[in-house]
XYZ file of C-alpha atoms in Angstrom:
670
model
C -13.636 10.692 38.917
C -9.799 11.455 37.823
C -7.463 12.571 39.908
C -4.035 12.912 38.106
C -1.383 15.561 38.872
C 2.054 16.316 36.578
C -0.496 16.999 33.297
C 1.401 19.928 31.335
C 4.139 20.941 32.358
C 6.248 24.047 34.106
C 3.825 26.550 35.996
C 5.663 28.951 34.162
C 4.219 27.690 30.926
C 0.889 27.467 31.427
C -1.136 30.371 29.356
C -2.072 33.060 32.221
C -5.940 34.674 29.889
C -6.788 38.255 31.039
C -10.589 39.100 31.867
C -12.570 40.399 29.497
C -13.497 43.357 29.834
C -16.330 42.694 26.345
C -19.730 44.568 26.100
C -23.136 42.096 26.755
C -24.084 41.819 23.183
C -24.716 39.107 20.374
C -25.647 39.887 16.778
C -29.023 37.414 16.918
C -31.710 37.233 14.316
C -34.424 36.907 15.586
C -37.587 35.394 13.809
C -41.444 34.544 14.036
C -41.159 32.414 16.533
C -43.015 29.338 16.222
C -42.985 29.418 11.759
C -39.846 30.526 10.764
C -38.225 32.850 8.076
C -37.611 31.966 4.310
C -33.287 30.749 4.238
C -32.456 32.216 0.838
C -29.896 35.786 1.150
C -31.424 38.232 1.189
C -29.604 41.659 0.685
C -32.200 43.795 2.733
C -31.372 41.682 6.224
C -28.995 43.697 8.206
C -27.552 41.691 11.362
C -28.250 43.964 14.170
C -26.509 43.656 16.744
C -28.822 43.401 20.779
C -27.743 43.031 24.256
C -27.361 39.676 25.527
C -30.200 37.522 25.915
C -30.574 34.890 28.074
C -33.326 32.163 29.784
C -32.697 31.966 32.760
C -30.129 35.474 34.161
C -28.681 35.346 37.241
C -25.326 35.721 39.525
C -24.893 32.038 40.111
C -25.946 30.344 35.991
C -26.183 32.689 32.869
C -27.951 30.588 30.164
C -27.866 32.120 26.886
C -30.846 32.526 24.736
C -30.449 30.664 21.039
C -32.165 31.781 18.360
C -34.155 28.110 17.323
C -34.323 29.962 13.402
C -30.807 31.157 13.167
C -28.871 32.289 9.985
C -26.106 29.585 11.094
C -29.204 26.910 12.024
C -31.940 28.040 9.021
C -29.085 27.279 5.783
C -28.216 23.400 7.874
C -32.252 22.873 7.979
C -33.639 20.066 5.545
C -35.759 18.041 7.258
C -36.146 14.469 6.160
C -39.985 13.323 4.242
C -41.063 10.453 6.898
C -42.223 7.735 4.489
C -44.787 5.883 5.018
C -45.008 2.554 6.560
C -47.560 1.577 3.486
C -48.885 2.990 0.403
C -52.637 1.150 0.833
C -55.777 2.522 2.296
C -56.470 0.245 6.107
C -59.494 -2.218 5.771
C -59.597 -2.956 8.866
C -61.114 -0.351 12.335
C -61.009 -1.919 16.135
C -64.251 -0.483 17.462
C -65.553 -0.228 21.593
C -68.862 -0.912 21.747
C -70.093 0.668 24.909
C -73.610 -1.189 26.321
C -71.559 -5.204 25.052
C -68.588 -3.904 27.171
C -65.980 -5.127 23.875
C -63.961 -4.829 21.013
C -65.604 -5.183 17.574
C -63.047 -5.856 14.815
C -64.622 -4.338 10.710
C -63.553 -5.175 7.552
C -64.822 -2.533 5.226
C -65.628 -4.242 1.708
C -65.586 -1.918 -0.713
C -61.898 -0.487 0.172
C -60.369 -5.378 0.380
C -62.451 -5.594 -2.758
C -60.120 -2.591 -4.657
C -56.890 -3.351 -3.294
C -57.200 -6.708 -5.225
C -60.402 -6.713 -8.567
C -58.618 -10.476 -9.573
C -59.413 -11.580 -5.942
C -63.285 -13.434 -6.178
C -63.389 -15.330 -2.603
C -61.663 -13.787 0.154
C -60.952 -15.305 3.946
C -60.308 -13.043 6.839
C -59.404 -13.934 10.560
C -57.772 -12.736 13.015
C -54.718 -14.427 15.698
C -54.375 -12.713 19.293
C -50.410 -12.015 20.183
C -49.794 -13.048 23.338
C -47.281 -12.884 26.864
C -46.001 -15.199 28.410
C -44.144 -14.080 30.676
C -41.553 -15.605 32.423
C -39.300 -14.880 28.418
C -37.582 -12.228 28.237
C -39.482 -9.793 25.760
C -37.296 -10.669 23.163
C -38.820 -13.615 23.183
C -42.424 -13.305 24.736
C -44.751 -12.786 22.859
C -47.211 -15.689 21.169
C -48.531 -15.954 18.779
C -52.153 -18.294 18.621
C -54.033 -20.342 15.690
C -56.042 -18.203 13.968
C -59.798 -17.273 14.511
C -61.495 -16.842 11.604
C -64.925 -14.845 10.780
C -66.659 -12.946 8.155
C -67.558 -9.096 8.190
C -67.121 -8.512 11.527
C -67.125 -10.332 15.026
C -66.760 -9.438 18.873
C -63.629 -9.811 19.757
C -63.008 -11.077 23.814
C -62.963 -8.725 26.369
C -59.594 -10.229 27.518
C -57.873 -9.753 24.176
C -55.414 -7.050 24.443
C -53.349 -7.408 20.628
C -54.553 -9.068 17.632
C -52.992 -9.736 14.364
C -55.549 -9.503 11.416
C -55.826 -10.285 8.207
C -57.514 -11.189 5.128
C -56.214 -13.175 2.520
C -57.171 -14.834 -1.413
C -59.417 -17.958 -0.154
C -57.938 -20.141 -3.063
C -53.756 -19.405 -2.488
C -53.398 -18.099 1.122
C -50.121 -17.112 1.051
C -51.839 -13.979 -0.901
C -52.708 -11.360 1.657
C -54.255 -8.910 0.514
C -53.282 -7.146 3.376
C -52.147 -7.428 7.192
C -52.690 -5.229 10.337
C -52.100 -4.773 14.146
C -54.130 -4.055 16.943
C -52.974 -3.374 20.946
C -56.484 -3.297 22.634
C -57.449 -2.315 26.052
C -59.677 -4.412 28.270
C -61.684 -1.785 30.055
C -63.353 -4.026 33.993
C -65.334 -2.341 35.661
C -64.253 -3.558 38.745
C -60.529 -2.229 38.226
C -61.890 1.220 39.619
C -59.613 1.226 42.615
C -60.771 4.274 45.498
C -59.045 3.041 48.526
C -56.333 4.625 48.920
C -57.065 7.963 47.349
C -55.839 10.634 49.356
C -57.953 13.804 48.253
C -61.456 13.894 46.781
C -60.450 15.065 43.780
C -56.865 13.950 41.796
C -55.646 14.915 39.012
C -55.242 12.210 36.336
C -50.542 12.593 34.868
C -49.198 12.182 31.098
C -45.976 12.332 30.107
C -46.050 12.674 26.790
C -42.305 12.363 26.043
C -39.728 12.528 22.680
C -37.132 11.532 22.711
C -33.493 14.036 20.868
C -35.708 17.142 21.286
C -34.096 20.254 22.243
C -36.561 23.215 23.431
C -34.581 25.327 19.753
C -34.794 21.784 17.440
C -38.967 21.227 19.115
C -39.735 25.551 17.573
C -38.043 24.532 14.443
C -39.135 21.290 13.643
C -42.509 20.666 14.953
C -44.057 24.269 14.950
C -48.028 23.211 14.612
C -46.779 21.293 18.591
C -46.035 23.972 19.443
C -48.189 26.366 18.506
C -50.210 23.598 21.145
C -49.577 23.480 23.773
C -48.398 27.479 23.337
C -52.290 27.985 24.293
C -53.576 28.859 27.916
C -53.303 26.346 30.724
C -49.385 25.643 29.654
C -46.973 26.550 30.936
C -42.655 26.528 29.526
C -39.491 25.717 31.141
C -37.004 27.292 29.712
C -33.866 27.027 32.713
C -34.398 22.823 32.137
C -31.141 21.530 31.735
C -30.280 17.483 31.580
C -28.213 16.186 34.876
C -26.394 13.120 32.052
C -25.532 12.037 28.270
C -28.271 9.636 26.878
C -31.682 8.420 26.905
C -31.106 6.243 31.047
C -29.715 7.925 33.257
C -31.972 10.975 32.031
C -34.911 9.156 32.247
C -34.163 6.971 35.602
C -33.561 10.538 37.202
C -37.582 11.154 36.387
C -38.543 8.170 36.946
C -37.351 7.764 40.214
C -35.434 10.439 41.624
C -31.767 8.447 41.808
C -28.904 8.966 39.441
C -28.062 6.317 37.993
C -24.846 5.740 40.089
C -26.997 5.474 42.971
C -29.553 3.872 41.755
C -27.114 0.736 41.476
C -26.077 0.919 44.975
C -29.818 1.300 46.556
C -31.809 -1.386 45.132
C -31.755 -4.688 42.141
C -31.302 -2.331 38.886
C -30.501 -5.289 37.539
C -33.449 -7.877 38.881
C -36.628 -5.534 39.078
C -35.479 -4.469 42.800
C -36.362 -0.633 42.222
C -39.035 1.760 42.553
C -40.908 4.250 40.200
C -42.866 6.344 40.298
C -45.599 4.445 38.659
C -45.482 2.497 41.960
C -46.021 5.428 44.053
C -49.108 6.625 41.800
C -50.259 2.680 42.126
C -50.466 3.055 45.534
C -52.401 5.855 45.526
C -55.364 4.424 43.655
C -54.204 4.848 40.355
C -55.025 2.813 37.265
C -51.257 2.953 35.839
C -49.339 2.756 31.885
C -46.416 2.187 30.399
C -45.771 2.814 26.927
C -42.683 2.876 24.072
C -42.306 2.582 20.736
C -38.828 1.077 19.704
C -39.416 -2.392 19.097
C -35.380 -3.270 18.502
C -33.454 -0.929 21.330
C -36.693 0.282 24.023
C -34.688 2.831 26.309
C -36.242 0.104 29.094
C -35.444 -2.649 27.152
C -31.327 -1.958 26.043
C -28.809 -3.395 28.675
C -31.948 -3.172 31.537
C -33.244 -6.134 32.776
C -34.897 -4.166 35.744
C -37.377 -3.386 33.068
C -38.656 -6.471 32.456
C -41.296 -6.726 34.516
C -42.906 -2.950 36.002
C -45.977 -2.859 38.278
C -47.867 -0.949 35.848
C -51.639 -2.350 35.195
C -50.904 -1.575 31.043
C -48.172 -2.296 29.761
C -47.399 -1.755 25.470
C -44.311 -2.929 25.205
C -44.125 -6.525 25.620
C -47.351 -6.181 23.611
C -45.901 -4.240 20.870
C -42.603 -6.276 20.732
C -44.748 -9.247 19.812
C -46.959 -7.550 17.154
C -43.279 -6.125 15.409
C -42.228 -9.883 16.047
C -45.049 -11.125 14.317
C -44.932 -8.887 11.751
C -40.706 -9.825 11.271
C -42.427 -13.739 10.929
C -44.465 -12.553 7.054
C -42.588 -9.002 5.765
C -39.448 -7.043 5.944
C -40.248 -3.517 8.231
C -39.657 -1.645 6.088
C -38.159 1.261 7.990
C -36.478 2.149 11.064
C -39.435 3.502 12.849
C -41.837 1.013 11.256
C -43.904 -1.620 12.882
C -45.727 -3.292 10.487
C -48.080 -0.873 8.035
C -47.999 1.927 10.787
C -45.388 4.252 12.693
C -44.663 2.764 15.736
C -45.366 5.586 17.704
C -48.527 5.686 16.287
C -49.397 2.642 18.408
C -48.032 4.658 21.291
C -50.247 7.718 21.228
C -53.420 5.725 19.816
C -52.455 2.828 23.567
C -52.492 6.446 25.295
C -56.025 7.294 23.421
C -58.178 5.093 24.436
C -56.432 4.825 28.042
C -57.299 8.240 28.664
C -59.971 7.575 26.932
C -61.278 4.536 29.211
C -60.455 5.518 32.135
C -60.367 9.256 32.109
C -64.237 9.144 30.892
C -66.098 5.672 31.053
C -64.599 5.013 34.895
C -63.314 7.965 35.645
C -60.505 7.159 38.180
C -57.153 9.026 38.103
C -54.463 7.292 35.861
C -50.887 7.736 35.410
C -49.289 7.842 32.066
C -45.615 7.352 31.187
C -45.325 7.274 26.634
C -42.407 7.783 25.572
C -40.918 8.032 21.984
C -37.619 8.083 19.865
C -38.184 5.804 16.855
C -38.484 9.482 14.156
C -36.407 11.552 15.920
C -33.292 9.887 17.488
C -31.046 9.087 14.099
C -31.985 12.792 12.786
C -31.919 15.699 13.806
C -34.271 17.073 11.885
C -37.160 14.073 11.786
C -39.049 15.486 14.240
C -41.120 17.436 11.343
C -42.597 14.763 9.401
C -43.552 13.368 12.369
C -45.016 17.200 13.682
C -48.401 17.209 12.038
C -49.095 13.416 12.787
C -48.557 14.581 16.641
C -50.743 17.617 16.638
C -53.548 15.951 15.659
C -53.540 13.159 18.295
C -52.957 16.018 20.880
C -56.296 17.562 19.733
C -58.135 13.788 19.849
C -57.001 14.402 23.227
C -57.765 17.585 23.776
C -61.738 16.675 22.201
C -61.712 13.549 24.684
C -61.905 16.073 27.488
C -58.235 14.850 28.140
C -57.480 17.478 29.221
C -60.334 18.064 31.713
C -58.738 16.380 34.297
C -54.596 15.777 33.585
C -52.028 17.118 34.506
C -49.309 17.179 31.473
C -45.976 16.560 31.187
C -44.492 17.204 27.686
C -40.584 16.509 27.944
C -37.452 15.410 26.413
C -34.136 13.023 27.095
C -31.590 15.060 25.675
C -30.791 17.267 22.888
C -29.273 16.795 19.912
C -26.136 14.184 20.246
C -24.497 13.585 16.056
C -25.538 15.622 13.274
C -25.615 19.182 11.704
C -26.610 20.635 15.191
C -23.351 19.724 16.948
C -21.122 21.311 14.625
C -22.698 25.119 14.858
C -21.903 27.473 17.747
C -24.710 26.184 19.544
C -24.728 22.607 19.263
C -23.404 22.709 23.315
C -27.544 24.299 24.285
C -28.707 22.201 21.534
C -27.671 18.652 23.356
C -28.535 20.114 27.787
C -31.609 21.871 27.409
C -33.890 19.873 26.449
C -38.177 20.571 25.581
C -40.515 20.726 29.275
C -44.630 22.524 28.530
C -46.613 20.960 31.101
C -49.919 21.916 31.464
C -52.208 22.751 33.723
C -56.751 22.169 33.474
C -58.461 24.691 34.450
C -59.970 23.442 38.334
C -56.564 23.239 39.361
C -54.914 25.749 38.623
C -57.744 27.545 40.204
C -57.888 24.924 43.414
C -54.543 25.597 43.800
C -53.556 29.125 42.551
C -50.093 29.148 44.589
C -48.584 26.023 42.683
C -49.626 28.213 38.698
C -48.158 31.242 40.048
C -44.577 29.272 41.542
C -44.944 27.444 37.189
C -45.157 30.503 35.412
C -42.066 32.395 38.139
C -40.048 28.555 37.179
C -40.620 29.299 33.684
C -36.459 31.600 33.145
C -34.975 29.659 37.034
C -32.666 27.071 36.278
C -34.537 23.610 36.921
C -33.579 20.147 36.339
C -35.106 16.271 35.714
C -34.988 16.202 39.839
C -36.831 18.988 40.066
C -39.042 17.478 37.517
C -38.967 13.903 39.588
C -40.508 16.278 42.214
C -43.508 17.044 41.670
C -44.360 14.114 39.969
C -45.003 13.147 43.268
C -45.685 16.525 44.414
C -48.774 16.145 42.782
C -48.944 12.858 45.467
C -48.957 14.997 47.814
C -50.608 18.115 46.932
C -51.349 19.523 51.145
C -46.746 19.993 51.115
C -47.035 23.757 51.007
C -43.479 24.359 50.688
C -40.374 22.875 50.011
C -39.678 21.723 53.584
C -42.961 19.139 53.524
C -41.620 17.262 50.999
C -38.912 15.008 52.014
C -35.219 15.535 50.611
C -34.206 13.768 48.001
C -31.120 11.538 48.647
C -28.981 12.012 45.550
C -30.364 16.322 44.773
C -31.232 18.203 48.084
C -31.770 20.841 47.373
C -34.353 19.784 44.508
C -37.482 20.548 44.762
C -41.308 20.582 43.676
C -41.698 22.733 40.180
C -45.241 23.735 41.357
C -42.878 25.674 44.593
C -40.815 28.460 43.410
C -36.833 27.925 42.793
C -34.678 30.219 44.071
C -33.936 33.278 41.566
C -29.918 32.173 42.710
C -29.578 28.295 41.821
C -26.307 26.941 40.449
C -25.606 23.413 39.027
C -24.666 22.254 41.563
C -27.460 24.104 43.494
C -30.094 21.047 40.931
C -27.388 18.638 40.541
C -26.335 19.582 37.217
C -22.979 18.051 36.301
C -20.452 20.685 35.412
C -20.007 18.672 31.905
C -23.912 19.095 31.291
C -23.521 22.658 33.158
C -25.081 25.457 30.564
C -24.914 28.306 33.964
C -21.482 29.618 32.293
C -20.486 31.879 29.058
C -17.026 30.655 27.305
C -14.264 32.380 25.954
C -12.204 30.896 23.233
C -8.204 30.049 23.911
C -5.759 29.941 21.527
C -5.110 25.961 20.674
C -1.086 26.069 21.809
C 0.941 22.520 22.553
C -0.464 23.462 26.731
C -4.043 22.530 24.695
C -1.901 19.470 23.067
C -0.829 18.046 25.774
C -4.252 18.545 28.012
C -6.075 17.298 25.288
C -3.656 14.114 24.926
C -4.239 13.713 28.077
C -8.183 13.540 28.173
C -7.396 10.541 25.669
C -5.055 8.890 27.609
C -8.027 8.974 30.828
C -10.059 7.466 27.903
C -7.789 4.686 26.898
C -7.409 3.942 30.769
C -11.712 4.219 31.611
C -11.974 1.780 29.131
C -8.615 -0.516 29.845
C -9.955 -0.522 33.220
C -13.334 -2.442 32.182
C -11.461 -4.484 29.775
C -12.679 -2.540 26.371
C -9.529 -3.119 24.749
C -10.479 -6.376 24.101
C -12.849 -5.618 21.876
C -12.030 -1.616 21.013
C -9.041 0.113 19.498
C -6.940 2.151 21.024
C -7.675 6.154 20.701
C -5.090 8.915 20.000
C -5.210 12.383 19.820
C -5.675 12.975 15.746
C -6.185 17.568 16.031
C -8.066 20.032 18.534
C -10.845 21.471 16.958
C -11.484 24.097 19.803
C -10.356 25.029 23.936
C -12.530 27.485 25.758
C -13.060 28.577 29.077
C -15.135 29.026 30.421
C -15.758 32.896 32.620
C -16.534 33.116 36.568
C -18.600 35.680 37.684
C -17.722 38.427 40.167
C -19.704 39.536 43.480
C -19.948 42.533 40.519
C -21.157 41.007 38.362
C -17.727 41.300 36.497
C -16.342 38.200 33.984
C -13.045 36.493 34.668
C -11.011 34.387 34.014
C -8.739 34.805 37.454
C -7.823 32.317 39.846
C -5.906 28.344 40.327
C -9.018 26.717 39.743
C -10.297 27.196 36.390
C -12.667 24.888 33.575
C -12.149 23.834 30.092
C -13.823 22.379 27.427
C -12.132 21.280 25.122
C -13.388 19.362 21.260
C -10.750 16.758 19.774
C -10.933 14.731 17.083
C -9.917 11.210 17.397
C -8.197 8.089 15.810
C -8.346 5.879 14.194
C -11.557 6.601 11.774
C -12.421 9.704 13.330
C -14.246 9.686 16.513
C -15.509 14.076 18.022
C -15.158 14.744 21.062
C -16.320 17.676 23.341
C -14.227 16.968 27.061
C -14.602 19.025 29.777
C -11.615 19.536 32.197
C -11.164 21.700 35.454
C -8.232 22.153 36.177
C -5.685 23.695 38.959
C -2.394 26.300 37.429
C -1.087 26.428 40.674
C -0.290 22.561 40.793
C -0.664 21.923 36.833
C -2.578 19.389 37.595
C -5.868 18.482 35.878
C -8.167 18.196 39.298
C -11.439 16.596 37.773
C -12.206 15.116 34.866
C -15.023 12.314 34.189
C -14.888 9.779 31.718
C -18.022 8.718 31.294
C -19.366 11.754 30.760
C -17.230 12.832 27.884
C -20.196 13.651 24.148
C -19.014 11.510 21.707
C -20.638 14.785 18.936
C -21.082 12.339 16.116
C -22.379 8.972 15.141
C -21.237 5.577 16.351
C -24.189 3.727 15.430
C -21.240 1.358 12.663
C -18.177 1.093 15.021
C -19.288 -0.157 17.786
C -21.729 -2.816 17.600
C -18.882 -5.120 19.071
C -19.318 -4.109 22.762
C -23.045 -3.369 24.428
C -22.238 -1.026 27.334
C -23.817 2.672 26.262
C -20.162 4.765 27.991
C -18.046 2.131 26.507
C -19.932 2.565 23.340
C -19.057 6.309 22.514
C -15.448 5.740 22.770
C -15.063 2.080 21.123
C -13.490 1.576 17.219
C -14.060 -2.340 17.021
C -11.185 -4.359 16.186
C -11.257 -5.809 12.217
C -12.580 -9.160 11.759
C -8.164 -10.011 10.292
C -4.913 -9.089 9.780
C -4.470 -6.879 13.460
C -1.378 -5.134 13.366
C 1.261 -5.477 16.533
C -0.268 -2.505 17.892
C -4.070 -3.743 17.996
C -2.295 -6.999 19.220
C -0.359 -5.560 21.950
C -3.565 -3.210 22.967
C -5.785 -5.792 23.105
C -3.419 -7.767 25.160
C -2.123 -4.982 27.748
C -3.367 -4.620 31.925
C -4.450 -1.991 34.049
C -0.815 -3.211 35.722
C 1.505 -2.594 32.683
C 0.485 0.979 31.352
C 2.694 3.348 31.468
C 1.590 6.911 33.062
C 1.035 10.021 30.231
């Protein structure tokens, strides 16, 4: 936290904002819950004023409802087409032989011959992809010698991934098709019942879609949204993220701690931390982990603590190996492709195989964490192209009886970070309210009706990542019928399981959601006067000071305030439910732009009007609202990237050189 005095000048110049007496109405355009509507102008349509709607409505939290299909958002809703990774029909398939307990690799000769009718003779082979655990993930895969076969072959039981190809027998460089497969070897001896605390334990499957707000989920994935609207599914509309980006949000779900607490408590950078799947494994579950971003995966990017996770089945090194193997031969078509398939397809197929292998064949409880962000992270609306694929996999899992004994969690880390959605009035909510749906199988609902009832009643109550973590650990202690029976989390003592009724009167502080991420209060716009510009300059000063403290000035340019776009003040709610802006301590929300180039930022500042000082400004939480992908390649730190504009390679100005050599001890006060 940063505390600084004498920020805004004389107290007499600080504008006192009068209490606002406004009717609780807002202009809301209602549409079909899932289907949206035609965005063409319609003279017969009228905006109707309706009472303000809230996802959470209590004295401590008034979380505004935002229409996913508002006129403003539908005017910019232009989903890109998800381009195919390959235009050819699949030649290869793998099939599990139940009796022989191995996979068969099969070539469709008819399709193969159609690919190139001029080829007179074809040779086919597969190469096993193996993992060297002694090396780092980006370098630990090996492509073994080819094994030739004709038509069909039985794969060794211990093979986990293969690359397969068919080529012209007379010219091996003429490839007809190349593909890769992930296999889950099923071993009856892996069944473990020793540590199971209950006679019947639910399997737990976590399906993650990166950068997906609850609003954008309804907007871009209507087929999937309809699926999770079925009986047995529960939506947590008051789910509020606790951090900026993917890694810190996921770390809380997986450990119950913030990233800062983990760095203090365990060796986060050297595989020294315990994760939720460790608890499930100790309880007799078979465990799996998968993600689809082989280039900069959520767990691999700057996170050496996830190199050697103790799960039974880990897709990540296998998928990295497949990606590397393909890169030896051909350029990847699109960032979301791994060879001729979507990276996310490998994750879903891995999940399906995992579920079919253990839920059906061995009847062993399983815990799986399956994360995808390659399609959804770089475009606000790209998930539209994923909708049918994802819904089909959910239907496949349902037909495969996964839902009979599994609790399924569909969750995201956060909403959109940048793009057109951030320019809309609801952008604040889009970023901070990720989707969260939980499915309970009928037997669980019948066995634990009080848990199902609490989950249903929590539909419109404030909750956070800490509560989701508590829910996952509660599933291993189902006899914990009251919140007090689950040990409190050191990082968030007032968090609790979603299977226990959350307090109606719950604040962001109770849920361990920081001020900057909290959606529990409404804001009123302020005029952009000199005081707000001075405050904006002070925020930029503290950004520069943070970069200087961490020595990023050596590679990143100094920022300056270009312009203020908006200033808002948080409404406070009095005991009589009235709204007020009085008080010596106020919270401002600032939207501003910086130079060089254009950086768009949003900061939350806690300000003392009596002392004329910033009480609280947490620089790492400042949001970057436009893309910085191509301007911050000179740094790897996730926080620094938000504020970094790399120096040009040549022709540095004198001001740049001065900043580059600046020391924290010599930086002038604001």
